[in-house]
Amino acid sequence: MALTLAEKILQEHIVPEACKETKFTKGEPIERGKDIAIKIDQTLTQDATGTMTYLQFETIGIPRVKTELSVSYVDHNTLQTDFKNMDDHRYLQSIAAKYGLYFSRPGNGICHQVHLECFGAPGKTLLGSDSHTPTGGGIGMIAIGAGGLDVAVAMGGGAFHLAMPKIFGVKLTGTLKKGVGAKDIILEVLRRETVKGGTLAIYEYFGPGVETLTVPQRATITNMGAELGATTSVFPSDQKTKKFLESMGRGSSWKELKADEGVSYDKIIEINLDDLHPLAACPHNPDVINSIQSLKGQPVTQVVIGSCTNSSLDDLESVAAIVKGKTIAPGVEAGIAPGSRATLMMAEKAGILGDLIKAGFRILESACGPCIGQGFAPNSQGVTLRTFNRNFKGRSGTADANVYLVSPETAAASAVNGVFTSAEDLDYEDAAYKTGVRQSLLDGGDGRLSSADVLEAARDRGMVIAPLPESESAKVEILRGPNIKPCPACRDYKPSLTLPVALKAGDNVSTDDIMPAGAKMLPLRSNIPEISKFTLTRLDPEFYERAEKANFADCIVVGGENYGQGSSREHAALGPMYLGVRAILTKSFARIHKANLINYGIIPLNFEDPADYDAIKMGDVLSLTNIGEALETGCEFKIELNGKTILATNDLSERSRAILKQGGLAKYTKNGGN
């Protein structure tokens, strides 16, 4: 029977003994929605989520990671205004030395860009404590974002559990025109699918248009597939993939991978690249899509190019081609954060860096920076065009700014004109398009950047520290700063609960709303008691104060559709858990956040009848009367409110129910669960 590429890779990694609920036959499709368990080949963490991940890994008691390869990156908390962030960096480096991980030092670049360059391989599975881990799908990996506790378990050799996703095929035909970027492809998918359209699904790209896209372009698309709510996205591994890996000095990692002929997808989306024009995600959600032509001429005050979505050498070349010989418009501040140290070195070799500096771009650190509110915030009521992946209100660091997500081409054209501008309307030379199809600088050999120059930068591993031999790692002392606190234990399981409604929220609540990022909060990521003070304050500034006054008593939060969209940060579950939240009742959840809630013993409940949402108000007391029965048998949950029974669906797998009965994943794992 014909299989999709995603099914092929997943089946190669199934751990049969951990799949208690699902029977499958190799070579045949797996029933959608069934719990499966897969072996994880590689893991990655970044410093904002990594400290908590490794604090949890330490408690497992395993002397060395059991994956093929695990990497600890420092790319988020690089704004060092006091001791806290550097203390975390030292802790992470000592952990890597102790337990056999690679360590990517501050300044080496953004985890997803560096992993693509240095470690990713077609056909491998990658689990990362960052929601944009699916970037690896650009070279044919099954790369999935998850909470840090799931990553810790995978590093310890445990299987990763997920509901078997639907596979949505995205058929690409045609060729992108000059001035239209890969970002416009994923914005078009978001326009059609919305931020919740990919829940419990994998997007698999195929068709003749795929062959026209470079690996960096593919990685842009798979990276921002996270905004669809998707489990991951994946491209085939073809000759373009081979060229990319060879340019990185890793040609031996390549193998051809593609879907079988005649495969059947759960849904097919068709996009003709010839018909695409520049798009923008408008404030304040990634699926609020408009054409640049409809925004044309509106003033812009800031432009930022970078983030894990659009900071590759190809992206910088596109920008340089547009701004060469020009200057950033008066009244516009413009910055560029190259995705990696290697990208920065290659940009210098190719003359791109000089063109960008001459045009007036401020060159920022190779890190996440502005994307997570760590510097380069826009002006009050500013209009900022960013090549990033999220534009949630306040995420930029400026509460009243209007953030638009655009391609590097649109960002560059708008920077030099000072207003929204389509690069299609500009007359400029871009050597990458001399054949009509974009050619990657990384391929070398065409006079723009030699293969030797690419390899010199790509093979430079000076900022990556390799794992120590096990005989030496045993002697390493773990370095802990005073801000690094143990992960709080989950609350004990109870078969019934009576819970006041501590907050009632609307649709599309993001993890930024639940636990904000930014320069003030990020240094507290390894200190749950302190960072919990910011829990849900964007939705209700008095939430923490009320919880404290109630001595962090048990309570419930009610939400609308797509609750918990965005980042994989498990702090968005840890903070509420620490403050007493025992259950969250919504119309629907985002995948990663729901998994994180279960991991920390918080019961995720979905209204059986969404109309019941309107019957609940702040301060109401909800009685969950049959938790024990629901977790034992899988029956629906019953919630009593003023004599009325509200039903909540029970779509939890047997394993998830067992985790909740144990009081969270840590206790479940310690007690022998898999």
XYZ file of C-alpha atoms in Angstrom:
674
model
C 0.000 0.000 0.000
C 1.336 3.475 -0.893
C 2.620 5.524 2.055
C 3.323 9.203 2.551
C 6.876 10.278 3.381
C 5.822 11.121 6.943
C 4.286 7.665 7.429
C 7.458 6.003 6.151
C 9.688 7.821 8.630
C 7.280 7.341 11.540
C 6.965 3.608 10.830
C 10.747 3.218 10.816
C 10.756 4.664 14.340
C 7.752 2.960 15.945
C 8.487 1.399 19.353
C 5.986 -1.505 19.354
C 6.281 -2.349 23.053
C 5.309 1.215 23.967
C 2.254 1.266 21.654
C -0.169 -0.518 23.949
C -3.297 0.872 22.327
C -2.389 0.748 18.631
C -1.859 -2.272 16.428
C -0.086 -1.582 13.163
C 1.403 -3.455 10.246
C 4.537 -2.089 8.654
C 3.863 -0.835 5.153
C 0.232 -0.042 5.870
C -1.190 3.307 7.009
C -1.650 3.795 10.766
C -5.137 4.702 11.917
C -5.318 8.456 12.444
C -5.728 9.677 16.012
C -4.385 6.501 17.612
C -1.605 6.773 20.189
C 1.797 5.867 18.764
C 5.248 5.861 20.317
C 8.382 6.648 18.313
C 12.096 6.400 18.949
C 13.812 9.797 18.950
C 17.192 9.970 17.192
C 18.131 13.560 18.041
C 17.068 16.199 20.549
C 17.659 19.914 20.841
C 17.005 22.423 23.567
C 17.450 26.167 23.771
C 18.386 28.045 26.911
C 14.948 29.538 27.673
C 13.484 26.035 27.955
C 16.701 24.077 28.446
C 17.448 24.802 32.092
C 14.138 23.275 33.198
C 14.590 20.367 30.762
C 17.957 19.456 32.243
C 16.833 19.959 35.840
C 14.221 17.318 35.044
C 16.726 15.109 33.201
C 18.994 15.121 36.259
C 16.219 13.594 38.351
C 15.938 10.612 35.964
C 19.327 9.430 37.183
C 20.838 8.309 33.863
C 24.605 8.943 33.528
C 24.547 9.814 29.805
C 22.001 10.690 27.131
C 20.807 7.693 25.131
C 19.952 9.423 21.857
C 22.180 9.292 18.782
C 22.836 12.992 19.251
C 21.580 15.716 21.602
C 22.467 19.406 21.423
C 22.069 22.189 23.974
C 21.864 25.620 22.309
C 22.153 29.096 23.816
C 20.250 31.526 21.596
C 17.370 33.068 23.565
C 18.647 34.549 26.832
C 21.680 36.386 25.482
C 20.736 39.831 26.816
C 22.834 39.765 29.973
C 21.706 42.661 32.174
C 22.670 40.795 35.356
C 24.041 37.399 36.434
C 20.970 35.251 35.753
C 21.337 34.499 32.045
C 25.057 33.784 32.142
C 24.558 31.579 35.187
C 22.112 29.571 33.095
C 24.646 29.373 30.255
C 27.287 27.980 32.645
C 24.800 25.475 34.039
C 23.884 24.312 30.530
C 27.525 23.947 29.481
C 28.341 21.896 32.570
C 25.263 19.716 31.998
C 26.341 19.082 28.389
C 29.813 18.070 29.560
C 28.384 15.841 32.306
C 25.783 13.978 30.260
C 27.256 13.734 26.752
C 25.626 16.537 24.762
C 26.971 18.917 22.167
C 26.937 22.514 23.412
C 26.404 25.410 20.998
C 27.835 28.485 22.677
C 26.243 31.951 22.840
C 26.916 33.700 19.534
C 26.978 30.515 17.468
C 23.458 31.127 16.253
C 19.791 30.218 16.455
C 19.213 26.555 17.297
C 17.085 25.686 14.253
C 19.429 27.354 11.751
C 22.535 25.782 13.326
C 20.939 22.356 13.615
C 20.031 22.430 9.937
C 23.619 23.340 9.060
C 25.475 21.070 11.471
C 23.401 18.095 12.618
C 20.074 17.489 10.856
C 19.766 14.460 8.579
C 17.015 13.163 6.267
C 14.920 10.354 7.719
C 15.856 11.068 11.336
C 13.497 12.016 14.139
C 14.201 15.188 16.089
C 12.428 16.290 19.278
C 13.068 19.822 20.478
C 11.954 21.928 23.424
C 11.002 24.689 21.015
C 7.871 24.861 18.885
C 9.846 25.719 15.735
C 11.798 22.455 15.783
C 9.856 21.443 12.598
C 12.395 23.578 10.699
C 14.247 20.257 10.289
C 11.461 19.089 7.993
C 13.103 21.226 5.322
C 15.684 18.460 4.838
C 13.308 15.530 5.232
C 13.257 14.989 9.008
C 10.285 14.311 11.239
C 11.071 17.158 13.602
C 8.608 17.882 16.404
C 8.364 20.552 19.071
C 7.479 19.437 22.593
C 7.677 20.411 26.221
C 10.982 20.099 28.033
C 9.864 17.156 30.155
C 9.054 15.136 27.015
C 12.524 15.981 25.685
C 14.140 14.941 28.982
C 12.378 11.565 28.783
C 13.540 11.135 25.153
C 17.144 11.915 26.143
C 16.795 9.179 28.739
C 15.864 6.694 26.024
C 12.102 6.896 26.393
C 9.740 6.865 23.446
C 7.829 9.981 22.429
C 4.069 9.497 22.356
C 1.712 11.323 20.035
C -1.635 10.833 18.369
C -1.057 9.559 14.829
C -1.550 12.750 12.789
C -3.549 13.185 9.643
C -1.285 13.833 6.650
C -2.208 16.871 4.574
C -0.529 17.071 1.186
C 0.493 20.471 -0.151
C 1.024 20.251 -3.903
C 3.281 22.972 -5.273
C 3.447 23.779 -8.964
C 5.059 26.636 -10.853
C 7.938 28.871 -9.791
C 8.245 31.828 -7.435
C 8.827 35.134 -9.184
C 11.592 37.517 -8.153
C 10.309 39.606 -5.260
C 8.131 36.797 -3.891
C 9.579 34.683 -1.091
C 9.090 31.301 0.521
C 7.495 33.214 3.398
C 4.660 34.082 1.026
C 4.018 30.366 0.467
C 3.496 29.622 4.152
C 1.470 32.822 4.597
C -0.806 31.590 1.806
C -1.183 28.243 3.596
C -2.027 30.111 6.809
C -4.540 32.254 4.938
C -6.354 29.104 3.854
C -5.881 26.906 6.923
C -5.757 29.359 9.922
C -3.732 28.937 13.108
C -5.772 25.939 14.207
C -6.196 24.232 10.818
C -3.218 21.940 11.300
C -4.067 20.601 14.749
C -3.149 16.889 14.871
C -1.845 17.004 11.310
C 1.418 16.896 9.363
C 1.804 19.025 6.232
C 3.751 17.168 3.541
C 4.926 19.142 0.495
C 5.179 17.541 -2.930
C 4.847 18.357 -6.613
C 7.076 19.906 -9.302
C 7.210 23.241 -7.475
C 9.210 21.634 -4.660
C 12.192 21.155 -6.972
C 12.379 24.922 -7.541
C 12.853 25.688 -3.824
C 16.198 25.796 -2.065
C 16.639 24.085 1.317
C 16.608 27.434 3.177
C 13.310 28.258 1.453
C 11.866 24.889 2.444
C 13.042 25.408 6.016
C 11.219 28.764 6.142
C 7.995 26.948 5.260
C 8.409 24.055 7.713
C 9.494 26.456 10.459
C 6.363 28.555 10.225
C 4.181 25.490 9.829
C 4.173 25.589 13.626
C 1.765 28.534 13.328
C -0.768 26.204 11.719
C -0.883 24.218 14.950
C 0.611 21.305 13.009
C 2.550 18.427 14.546
C 5.233 19.095 11.933
C 5.814 19.728 8.213
C 8.118 17.848 5.862
C 9.678 18.101 2.401
C 11.174 15.225 0.407
C 14.926 14.750 0.465
C 16.117 15.217 -3.116
C 19.055 16.536 -5.124
C 18.567 20.023 -3.658
C 18.869 18.471 -0.189
C 21.991 16.615 -1.265
C 23.613 19.822 -2.557
C 22.825 21.614 0.675
C 24.291 18.880 2.876
C 27.372 18.643 0.656
C 27.876 22.401 0.950
C 27.785 21.968 4.733
C 30.441 19.254 4.506
C 27.890 16.581 5.442
C 27.110 14.869 2.153
C 27.317 11.445 3.804
C 24.163 12.271 5.803
C 22.057 12.483 2.642
C 19.648 9.877 1.388
C 16.753 10.206 -1.012
C 13.311 10.192 0.593
C 9.903 10.745 -0.952
C 6.305 9.557 -0.779
C 5.222 6.496 -2.734
C 3.618 6.927 -6.122
C -0.159 7.070 -5.944
C -0.243 7.909 -2.254
C -3.518 9.176 -0.805
C -3.461 12.188 1.536
C -6.163 13.067 4.069
C -6.495 16.402 2.284
C -4.684 18.132 -0.580
C -3.977 21.854 -0.839
C -2.806 23.048 -4.260
C -0.688 26.179 -4.681
C 0.579 27.457 -8.019
C 3.711 29.443 -7.207
C 3.304 31.408 -10.451
C 0.179 33.017 -8.977
C 1.638 34.075 -5.629
C 2.244 37.723 -4.729
C 3.726 39.216 -1.528
C 1.592 38.809 1.586
C 1.651 39.980 5.211
C 0.304 38.559 8.457
C -1.328 41.577 10.083
C -1.759 42.345 13.793
C -2.153 40.383 15.979
C -2.165 36.784 14.717
C -0.226 34.880 12.041
C -3.371 34.000 10.087
C -4.655 37.564 9.599
C -3.397 37.673 6.021
C -3.571 40.563 3.554
C -1.761 41.312 0.320
C 1.057 43.854 0.332
C -0.737 45.611 -2.519
C -3.693 46.273 -0.191
C -1.306 47.801 2.384
C 0.818 49.641 -0.170
C 1.941 53.148 0.798
C 1.187 52.907 4.533
C 4.106 54.247 6.657
C 6.577 51.915 8.356
C 8.755 52.841 11.342
C 10.832 49.695 11.829
C 12.063 46.691 9.835
C 13.765 43.632 11.338
C 15.118 40.700 9.334
C 16.102 37.467 11.048
C 14.685 34.865 13.470
C 14.715 31.120 12.882
C 12.283 31.671 9.996
C 14.244 33.976 7.697
C 17.872 34.451 8.678
C 19.668 32.215 6.182
C 22.347 33.260 3.712
C 19.743 33.092 0.930
C 17.511 35.496 2.867
C 20.353 37.961 3.421
C 21.273 37.788 -0.259
C 17.711 38.676 -1.271
C 17.770 41.687 1.051
C 21.204 42.821 -0.132
C 20.139 42.657 -3.793
C 17.227 45.030 -3.080
C 19.065 47.560 -0.858
C 22.400 47.648 -2.705
C 23.309 51.247 -3.488
C 20.341 52.545 -1.478
C 19.865 53.811 2.070
C 17.226 52.943 4.655
C 14.485 55.582 4.496
C 14.497 58.417 7.050
C 12.248 57.569 9.971
C 12.858 53.814 9.644
C 15.145 51.831 11.932
C 16.321 48.579 10.389
C 18.149 45.614 11.878
C 19.377 42.218 10.744
C 20.102 39.203 12.961
C 21.959 36.551 10.908
C 20.813 33.044 11.804
C 24.234 31.659 12.591
C 27.884 32.534 12.930
C 28.531 30.505 9.759
C 25.912 32.542 7.877
C 27.541 35.755 9.075
C 30.976 34.586 7.914
C 29.633 33.509 4.520
C 27.785 36.816 4.119
C 31.068 38.620 4.707
C 32.866 36.459 2.134
C 30.154 37.106 -0.459
C 30.173 40.883 0.089
C 26.582 40.800 1.339
C 27.426 42.046 4.813
C 29.064 45.174 3.436
C 26.031 45.967 1.268
C 23.729 45.657 4.277
C 25.892 47.860 6.488
C 26.246 50.501 3.763
C 22.462 50.600 3.395
C 22.108 51.386 7.095
C 21.106 48.100 8.675
C 22.163 47.581 12.277
C 23.778 44.151 12.533
C 22.397 42.366 15.574
C 23.650 39.289 17.384
C 23.112 35.865 15.801
C 20.360 34.998 18.252
C 16.583 35.091 18.709
C 16.671 38.652 20.087
C 13.800 40.818 18.803
C 11.587 37.831 17.969
C 11.069 37.133 21.680
C 11.152 40.722 22.888
C 14.862 40.684 23.751
C 15.882 44.066 22.382
C 15.165 46.104 19.245
C 11.600 46.790 20.364
C 9.594 49.130 18.088
C 8.480 52.634 19.025
C 5.167 53.234 20.782
C 2.312 52.667 18.328
C 4.999 51.714 15.830
C 4.503 49.786 12.611
C 7.185 47.118 12.457
C 7.712 44.707 9.565
C 9.419 41.531 10.732
C 10.447 38.359 8.937
C 9.564 36.397 12.070
C 6.892 33.772 12.744
C 4.681 35.311 15.468
C 3.073 38.704 15.912
C 1.070 38.255 19.108
C 0.231 41.514 20.843
C 3.089 42.644 23.067
C 5.545 39.947 21.915
C 7.801 42.573 20.300
C 8.384 44.244 23.666
C 6.079 47.176 22.855
C 2.501 46.621 23.996
C 0.817 48.933 21.469
C 3.004 48.198 18.431
C 1.530 46.805 15.215
C 3.623 43.862 14.058
C 3.393 42.570 10.476
C 5.056 39.330 9.385
C 6.522 39.580 5.886
C 9.156 38.070 3.611
C 12.740 39.405 3.552
C 12.028 40.764 0.075
C 9.038 42.782 1.290
C 10.910 43.915 4.398
C 13.853 45.185 2.343
C 11.693 47.001 -0.220
C 9.682 48.661 2.550
C 12.816 49.631 4.478
C 14.246 51.674 1.619
C 10.901 53.287 0.697
C 9.656 53.909 4.239
C 6.215 52.531 3.370
C 4.729 49.104 2.642
C 6.240 48.180 -0.716
C 6.134 45.047 -2.826
C 9.558 44.034 -4.106
C 7.782 43.083 -7.340
C 7.351 46.813 -7.985
C 11.094 47.555 -7.751
C 13.658 47.410 -10.517
C 16.683 45.610 -9.093
C 19.206 42.951 -10.041
C 19.237 39.664 -8.150
C 21.878 37.243 -9.376
C 20.112 34.362 -7.647
C 17.396 34.478 -10.340
C 19.543 34.611 -13.453
C 18.255 31.157 -14.527
C 14.632 32.014 -13.717
C 14.675 29.718 -10.660
C 16.290 30.831 -7.424
C 19.791 29.401 -7.035
C 21.172 29.099 -3.519
C 24.453 30.772 -2.682
C 25.209 27.661 -0.655
C 25.487 25.596 -3.835
C 28.644 27.539 -4.776
C 30.503 27.411 -8.037
C 28.627 30.193 -9.848
C 31.011 33.019 -8.998
C 28.918 34.559 -6.221
C 30.409 32.461 -3.443
C 32.849 29.629 -4.015
C 32.306 26.158 -2.631
C 35.574 26.504 -0.728
C 34.326 29.663 1.007
C 31.080 27.957 2.009
C 32.868 24.887 3.322
C 35.377 26.958 5.292
C 32.546 28.594 7.228
C 30.292 25.539 7.397
C 33.021 23.278 8.757
C 34.113 25.764 11.397
C 32.893 24.159 14.622
C 34.834 26.454 16.930
C 31.692 27.530 18.774
C 30.334 24.001 19.216
C 31.774 21.998 22.100
C 31.668 18.254 21.446
C 30.664 15.760 24.158
C 33.353 14.614 26.572
C 34.304 10.947 26.763
C 32.282 9.188 29.449
C 35.396 8.620 31.560
C 35.914 12.394 31.781
C 32.283 13.449 32.019
C 31.843 11.639 35.325
C 34.250 14.125 36.923
C 32.368 17.233 35.769
C 30.805 19.429 38.454
C 27.400 20.939 37.655
C 27.468 24.731 38.038
C 24.325 26.221 39.582
C 23.692 29.919 40.057
C 21.453 31.232 42.853
C 18.536 31.798 40.438
C 18.361 28.124 39.412
C 15.689 26.413 41.481
C 14.385 22.818 41.358
C 11.292 22.119 39.295
C 8.266 22.192 41.631
C 6.466 18.902 42.152
C 3.011 18.445 40.670
C 0.006 18.462 42.969
C -1.328 15.104 44.073
C -4.084 13.494 42.039
C -7.650 13.755 43.374
C -10.624 11.707 42.054
C -12.945 14.728 42.362
C -12.396 18.486 42.629
C -14.464 21.572 43.425
C -12.868 24.507 41.643
C -13.638 28.232 41.430
C -13.239 29.803 37.979
C -10.089 31.909 38.331
C -10.140 33.251 34.760
C -12.396 33.151 31.712
C -10.513 33.760 28.453
C -11.450 34.004 24.784
C -10.176 32.332 21.597
C -6.550 31.890 20.474
C -4.964 32.484 23.873
C -1.225 32.093 23.228
C 1.502 30.803 25.484
C 2.800 34.394 25.393
C -0.490 35.379 27.049
C -0.153 32.613 29.640
C 3.565 33.075 30.373
C 5.135 36.067 28.592
C 8.632 36.159 27.122
C 10.733 39.336 26.988
C 13.757 40.755 28.748
C 12.054 40.947 32.140
C 10.668 37.416 32.300
C 13.110 35.235 30.350
C 15.935 35.357 32.938
C 13.504 33.743 35.396
C 12.886 30.628 33.304
C 14.871 28.472 35.759
C 12.995 29.860 38.777
C 9.321 28.854 38.717
C 8.307 30.586 41.989
C 9.501 33.921 40.572
C 8.340 33.597 36.968
C 4.920 32.371 38.121
C 4.219 35.944 39.230
C 3.727 36.793 35.535
C 1.290 33.926 34.864
C -1.732 35.065 32.808
C -1.071 38.718 33.685
C -1.509 39.791 30.042
C -5.097 38.595 30.265
C -5.669 39.553 33.902
C -3.059 41.743 35.679
C -4.466 40.686 39.068
C -4.317 36.919 38.470
C -1.210 36.277 40.569
C -2.331 38.597 43.349
C -5.658 36.749 43.662
C -3.951 33.355 43.608
C -1.525 34.455 46.322
C -4.366 35.838 48.451
C -6.129 32.459 48.126
C -2.912 30.677 49.235
C -2.627 29.133 45.759
C -5.770 27.090 46.333
C -7.097 24.729 43.650
C -8.894 26.501 40.771
C -9.892 26.156 37.102
C -9.376 28.303 33.978
C -11.969 28.472 31.176
C -10.986 29.304 27.589
C -12.251 29.371 24.001
C -10.870 27.882 20.787
C -7.186 26.999 20.267
C -6.134 27.638 23.866
C -2.338 27.588 24.258
C -1.286 28.311 20.662
C 2.308 29.305 20.013
C 5.461 28.374 21.878
C 6.273 24.972 23.362
C 7.273 26.614 26.648
C 6.188 24.279 29.429
C 6.355 27.261 31.768
C 2.857 28.029 30.469
C 1.801 24.838 32.283
C 4.280 25.026 35.180
C 3.242 28.548 36.220
C -0.497 27.783 36.394
C 0.212 24.452 38.135
C 2.321 26.209 40.779
C -0.475 28.736 41.388
C -3.141 26.072 41.870
C -4.734 25.531 38.447
C -5.961 21.919 38.435
C -7.942 21.865 35.198
C -8.510 23.961 32.084
C -11.862 23.787 30.299
C -11.899 25.030 26.700
C -13.515 24.657 23.302
C -10.191 23.300 21.951
C -6.476 23.156 22.759
C -3.251 23.621 20.823
C -1.353 20.308 20.667
C 1.860 21.049 22.570
C 0.182 22.994 25.351
C -2.336 20.213 25.938
C 0.521 17.706 26.239
C 2.359 19.988 28.666
C -0.740 20.327 30.850
C -1.002 16.545 31.097
C 2.714 16.275 31.901
C 2.180 18.536 34.921
C -1.013 16.938 36.164
C -3.453 19.593 34.885
C -6.588 18.038 33.360
C -7.353 19.385 29.846
C -11.121 19.417 29.288
C -13.076 20.221 26.122
C -16.715 21.297 26.179
C -18.854 18.601 24.570
C -21.269 21.406 23.682
C -19.327 24.644 22.985
C -22.473 26.626 23.860
C -21.890 25.703 27.524
C -18.955 28.138 27.471
C -21.460 31.013 27.640
C -23.059 29.650 30.821
C -19.862 30.057 32.874
C -18.599 33.281 34.411
C -15.706 34.362 36.614
C -16.156 33.268 40.220
C -18.500 30.365 39.440
C -17.645 27.150 41.250
C -17.385 24.027 39.082
C -17.476 20.548 40.602
C -15.645 17.824 38.686
C -17.449 14.865 40.152
C -16.152 11.835 38.236
C -12.456 12.427 37.558
C -11.555 8.992 38.905
C -14.087 7.186 36.729
C -13.202 9.214 33.608
C -9.486 8.528 33.969
C -10.103 4.862 34.685
C -12.622 4.036 31.968
C -12.309 6.849 29.401
C -15.909 8.004 29.878
C -16.794 11.683 29.512
C -16.121 14.125 32.346
C -19.085 15.523 34.302
C -18.992 19.079 35.637
C -21.685 20.397 37.970
C -22.614 24.098 37.959
C -25.618 25.405 39.896
C -27.507 22.141 39.496
C -26.694 21.818 35.797
C -24.408 19.112 34.400
C -21.873 20.206 31.782
C -20.215 17.411 29.846
C -16.595 17.486 28.700
C -15.255 15.088 26.087
C -12.604 12.581 27.037
C -10.227 12.147 24.110
C -7.283 11.279 26.354
C -5.245 8.208 25.484
C -4.878 5.439 28.047
C -1.311 6.605 28.694
C -2.379 10.244 29.209
C -5.028 9.152 31.679
C -2.431 7.087 33.539
C -0.087 10.095 33.701
C -2.845 12.239 35.217
C -3.661 9.521 37.757
C -0.001 9.405 38.779
C 0.120 13.193 39.196
C 2.236 14.046 36.122
C 4.815 12.597 33.748
C 7.748 12.757 36.173
C 6.024 10.523 38.721
C 4.672 8.282 35.948
C 8.178 7.780 34.518
C 9.756 7.152 37.935
C 7.096 4.510 38.585
C 8.069 2.599 35.466
C 5.690 4.094 32.897
C 6.763 4.362 29.268
